[in-house]
PDB file of C-alpha atoms in Angstrom:
ATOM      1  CA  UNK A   1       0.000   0.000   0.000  1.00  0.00           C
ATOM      2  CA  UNK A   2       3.070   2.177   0.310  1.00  0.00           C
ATOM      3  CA  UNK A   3       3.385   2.569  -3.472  1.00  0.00           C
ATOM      4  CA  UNK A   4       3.914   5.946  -5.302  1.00  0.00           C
ATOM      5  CA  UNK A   5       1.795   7.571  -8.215  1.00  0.00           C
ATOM      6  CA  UNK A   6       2.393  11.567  -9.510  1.00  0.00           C
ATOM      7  CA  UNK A   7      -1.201  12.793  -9.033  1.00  0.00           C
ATOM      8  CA  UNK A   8      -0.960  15.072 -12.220  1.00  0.00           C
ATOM      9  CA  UNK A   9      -0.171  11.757 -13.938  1.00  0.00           C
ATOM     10  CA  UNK A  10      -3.292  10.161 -12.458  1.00  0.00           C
ATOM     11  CA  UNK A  11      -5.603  12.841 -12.984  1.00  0.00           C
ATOM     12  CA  UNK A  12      -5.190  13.158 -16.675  1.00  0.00           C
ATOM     13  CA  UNK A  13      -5.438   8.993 -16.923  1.00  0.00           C
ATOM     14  CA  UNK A  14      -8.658   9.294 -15.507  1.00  0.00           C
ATOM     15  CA  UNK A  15      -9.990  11.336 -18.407  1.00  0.00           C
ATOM     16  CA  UNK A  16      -9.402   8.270 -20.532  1.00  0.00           C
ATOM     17  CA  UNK A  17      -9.817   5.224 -18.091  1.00  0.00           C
ATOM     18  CA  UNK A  18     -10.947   4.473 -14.280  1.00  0.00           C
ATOM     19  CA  UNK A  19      -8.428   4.878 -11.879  1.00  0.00           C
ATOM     20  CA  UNK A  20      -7.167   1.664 -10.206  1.00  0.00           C
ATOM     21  CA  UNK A  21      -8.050   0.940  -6.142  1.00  0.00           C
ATOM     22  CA  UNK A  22      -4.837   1.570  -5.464  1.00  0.00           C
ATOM     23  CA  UNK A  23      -4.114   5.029  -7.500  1.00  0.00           C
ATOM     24  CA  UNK A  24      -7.555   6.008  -5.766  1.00  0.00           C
ATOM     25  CA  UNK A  25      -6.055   4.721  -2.503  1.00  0.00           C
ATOM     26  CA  UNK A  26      -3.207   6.843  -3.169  1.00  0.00           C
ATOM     27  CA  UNK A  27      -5.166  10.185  -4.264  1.00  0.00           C
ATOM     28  CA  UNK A  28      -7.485  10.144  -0.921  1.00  0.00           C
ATOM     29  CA  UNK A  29      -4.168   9.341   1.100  1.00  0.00           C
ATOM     30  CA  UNK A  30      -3.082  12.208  -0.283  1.00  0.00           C
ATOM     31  CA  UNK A  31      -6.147  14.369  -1.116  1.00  0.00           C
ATOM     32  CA  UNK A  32      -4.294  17.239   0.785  1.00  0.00           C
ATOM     33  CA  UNK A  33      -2.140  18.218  -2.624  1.00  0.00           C
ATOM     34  CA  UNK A  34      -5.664  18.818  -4.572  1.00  0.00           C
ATOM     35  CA  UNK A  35      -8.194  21.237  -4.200  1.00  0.00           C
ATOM     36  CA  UNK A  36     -11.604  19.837  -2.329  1.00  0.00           C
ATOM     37  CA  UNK A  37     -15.099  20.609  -4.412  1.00  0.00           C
ATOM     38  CA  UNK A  38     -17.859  22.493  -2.453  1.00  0.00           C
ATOM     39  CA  UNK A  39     -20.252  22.126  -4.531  1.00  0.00           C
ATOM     40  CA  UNK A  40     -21.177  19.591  -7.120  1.00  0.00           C
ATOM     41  CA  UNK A  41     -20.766  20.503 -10.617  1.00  0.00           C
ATOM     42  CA  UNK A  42     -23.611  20.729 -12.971  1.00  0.00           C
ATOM     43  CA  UNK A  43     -23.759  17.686 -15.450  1.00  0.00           C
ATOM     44  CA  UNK A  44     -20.018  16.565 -15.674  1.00  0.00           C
ATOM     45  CA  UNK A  45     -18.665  15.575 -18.282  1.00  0.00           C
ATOM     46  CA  UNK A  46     -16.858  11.875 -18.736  1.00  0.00           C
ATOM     47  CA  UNK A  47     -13.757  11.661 -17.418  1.00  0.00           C
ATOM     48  CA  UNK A  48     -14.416  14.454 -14.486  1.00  0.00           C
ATOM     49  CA  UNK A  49     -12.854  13.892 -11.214  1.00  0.00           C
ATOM     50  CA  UNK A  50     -13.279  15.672  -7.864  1.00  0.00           C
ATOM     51  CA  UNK A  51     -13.211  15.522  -4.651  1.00  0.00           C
ATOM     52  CA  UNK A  52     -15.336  16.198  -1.420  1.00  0.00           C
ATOM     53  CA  UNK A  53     -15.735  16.437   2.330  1.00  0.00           C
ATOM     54  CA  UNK A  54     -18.714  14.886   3.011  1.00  0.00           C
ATOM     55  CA  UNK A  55     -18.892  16.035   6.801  1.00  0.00           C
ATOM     56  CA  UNK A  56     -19.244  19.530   4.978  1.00  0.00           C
ATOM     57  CA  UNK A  57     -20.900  18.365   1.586  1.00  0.00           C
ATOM     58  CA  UNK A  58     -23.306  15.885   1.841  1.00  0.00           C
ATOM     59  CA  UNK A  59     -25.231  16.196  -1.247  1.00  0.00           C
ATOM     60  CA  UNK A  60     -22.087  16.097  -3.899  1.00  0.00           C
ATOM     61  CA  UNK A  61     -24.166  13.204  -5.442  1.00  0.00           C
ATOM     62  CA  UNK A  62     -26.589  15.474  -7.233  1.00  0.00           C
ATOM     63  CA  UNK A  63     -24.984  16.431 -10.315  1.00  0.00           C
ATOM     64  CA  UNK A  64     -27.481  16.918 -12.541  1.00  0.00           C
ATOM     65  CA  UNK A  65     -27.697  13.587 -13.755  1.00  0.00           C
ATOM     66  CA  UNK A  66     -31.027  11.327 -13.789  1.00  0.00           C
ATOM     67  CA  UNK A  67     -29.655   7.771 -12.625  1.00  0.00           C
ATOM     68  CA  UNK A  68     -31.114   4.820 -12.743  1.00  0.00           C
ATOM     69  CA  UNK A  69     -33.862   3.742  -9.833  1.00  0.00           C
ATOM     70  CA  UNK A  70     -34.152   0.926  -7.750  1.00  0.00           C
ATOM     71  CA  UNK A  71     -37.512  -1.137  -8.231  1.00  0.00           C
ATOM     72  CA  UNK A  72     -39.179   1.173  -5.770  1.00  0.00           C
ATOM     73  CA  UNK A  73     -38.492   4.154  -8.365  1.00  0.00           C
ATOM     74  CA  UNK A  74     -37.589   6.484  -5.038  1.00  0.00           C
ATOM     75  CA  UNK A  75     -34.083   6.040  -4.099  1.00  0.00           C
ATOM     76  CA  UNK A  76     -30.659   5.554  -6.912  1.00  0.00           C
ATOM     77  CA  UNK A  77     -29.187   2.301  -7.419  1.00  0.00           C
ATOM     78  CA  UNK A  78     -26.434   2.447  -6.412  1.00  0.00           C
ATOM     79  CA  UNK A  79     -24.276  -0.700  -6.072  1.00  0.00           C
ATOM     80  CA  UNK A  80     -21.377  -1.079  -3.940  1.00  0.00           C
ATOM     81  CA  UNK A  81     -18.976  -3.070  -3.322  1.00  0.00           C
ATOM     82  CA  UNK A  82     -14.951  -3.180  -0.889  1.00  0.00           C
ATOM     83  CA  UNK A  83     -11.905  -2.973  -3.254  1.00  0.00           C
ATOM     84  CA  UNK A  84      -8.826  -4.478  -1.809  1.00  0.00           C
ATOM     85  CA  UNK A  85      -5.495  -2.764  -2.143  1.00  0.00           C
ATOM     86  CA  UNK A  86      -2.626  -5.205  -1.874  1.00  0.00           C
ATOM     87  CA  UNK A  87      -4.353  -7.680   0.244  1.00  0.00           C
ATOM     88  CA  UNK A  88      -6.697  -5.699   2.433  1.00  0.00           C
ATOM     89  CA  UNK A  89      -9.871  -4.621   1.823  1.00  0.00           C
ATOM     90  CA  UNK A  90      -9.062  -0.880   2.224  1.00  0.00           C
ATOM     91  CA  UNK A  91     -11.852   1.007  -0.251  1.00  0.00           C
ATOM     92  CA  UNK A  92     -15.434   1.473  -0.193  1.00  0.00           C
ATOM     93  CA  UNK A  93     -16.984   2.065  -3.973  1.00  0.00           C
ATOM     94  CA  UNK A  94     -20.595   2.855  -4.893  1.00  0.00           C
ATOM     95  CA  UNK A  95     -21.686   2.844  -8.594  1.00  0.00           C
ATOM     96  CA  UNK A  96     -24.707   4.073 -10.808  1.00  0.00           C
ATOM     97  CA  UNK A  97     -25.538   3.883 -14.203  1.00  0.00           C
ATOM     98  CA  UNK A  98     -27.416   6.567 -16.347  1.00  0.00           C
ATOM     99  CA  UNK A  99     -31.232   6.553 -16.647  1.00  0.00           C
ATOM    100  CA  UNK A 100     -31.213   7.640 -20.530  1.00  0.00           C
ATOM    101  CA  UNK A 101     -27.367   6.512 -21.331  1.00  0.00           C
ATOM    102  CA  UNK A 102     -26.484   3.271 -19.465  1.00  0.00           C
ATOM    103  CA  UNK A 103     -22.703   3.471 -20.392  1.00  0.00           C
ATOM    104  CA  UNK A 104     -22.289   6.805 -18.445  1.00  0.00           C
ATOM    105  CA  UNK A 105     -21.083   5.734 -15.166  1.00  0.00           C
ATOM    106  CA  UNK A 106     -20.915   7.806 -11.875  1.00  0.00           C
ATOM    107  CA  UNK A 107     -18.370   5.995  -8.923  1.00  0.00           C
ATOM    108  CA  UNK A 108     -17.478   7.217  -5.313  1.00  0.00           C
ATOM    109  CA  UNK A 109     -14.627   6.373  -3.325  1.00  0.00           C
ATOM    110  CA  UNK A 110     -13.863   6.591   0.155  1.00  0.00           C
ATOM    111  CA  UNK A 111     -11.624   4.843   2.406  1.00  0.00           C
ATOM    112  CA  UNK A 112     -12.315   2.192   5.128  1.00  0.00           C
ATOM    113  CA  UNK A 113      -9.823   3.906   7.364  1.00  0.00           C
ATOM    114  CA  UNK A 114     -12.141   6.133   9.772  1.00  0.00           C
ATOM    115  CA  UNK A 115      -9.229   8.698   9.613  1.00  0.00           C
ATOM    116  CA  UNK A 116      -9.462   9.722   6.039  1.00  0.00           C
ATOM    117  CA  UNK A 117     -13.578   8.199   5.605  1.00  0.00           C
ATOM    118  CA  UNK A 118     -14.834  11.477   4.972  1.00  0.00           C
ATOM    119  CA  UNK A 119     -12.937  12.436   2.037  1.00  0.00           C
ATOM    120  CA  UNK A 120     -14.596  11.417  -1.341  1.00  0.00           C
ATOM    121  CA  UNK A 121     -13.719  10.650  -4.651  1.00  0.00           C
ATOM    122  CA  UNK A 122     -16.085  10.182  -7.425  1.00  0.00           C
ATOM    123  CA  UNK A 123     -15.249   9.407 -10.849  1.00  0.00           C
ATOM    124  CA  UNK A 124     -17.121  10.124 -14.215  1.00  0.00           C
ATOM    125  CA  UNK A 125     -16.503   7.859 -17.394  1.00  0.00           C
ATOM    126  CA  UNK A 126     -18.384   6.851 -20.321  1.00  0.00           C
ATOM    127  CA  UNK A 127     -17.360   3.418 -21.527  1.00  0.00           C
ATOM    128  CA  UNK A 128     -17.999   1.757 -24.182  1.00  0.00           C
ATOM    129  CA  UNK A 129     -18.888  -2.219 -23.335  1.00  0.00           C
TER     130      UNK A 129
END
């Protein structure tokens, strides 16, 4: 977990692919050396990046983006899952998928670490499978 990444270098890879657990592990290690968002932007576009405080921002999930519902047509689906970095489960990530345009993706990162758990990440991306 002690590897290295330049965060410039990450930042423009994410415009072109998702970041790997353990560059995101690295960026919200070191979340100090970028700029935290206050509010959510309007509508992204693929390959956006940012990061929050969620103890100060707890809406930076509406972006202007319809995504799709659970059954019950009130709350997002969101899935989620723990992403492992080196051998320890050490990320939390929730995903959605686009109402209208189910290849734009919306994910949010956080660590497991109650140190650093308020710090966000969340990742735009329009893929192509």
């Amino acid at each position: 977990m002690s590897q290295s990444f330049d965060i410039n270098v990450l930042l423009r890879e994410a415009k072109s692919r998702w970041l790997k657990p353990s560059e995101v592990y690295y960026i919200l290690l070191n979340h100090e050396q970028l700029q935290i968002t206050h509010e959510p932007p309007n509508k992204p576009p693929s390959g956006a990046l940012f990061l929050y405080n969620r103890r100060v921002n707890r809406f930076f999930r509406k972006d202007g983006y319809a995504w799709r519902r659970k059954k019950d047509g009130r709350t997002v689906g969101e899935a989620h899952e723990r992403l492992k970095v080196g051998n320890i489960d050490a990320l939390s990530c929730y995903y959605a998928h686009g109402e209208q345009n189910p290849y734009f993706q919306r994910r949010c990162f956080w660590m497991l670490e109650p140190a650093y758990d308020h710090i966000v990440l969340v990742q735009y991306r329009e893929v192509a499978e």
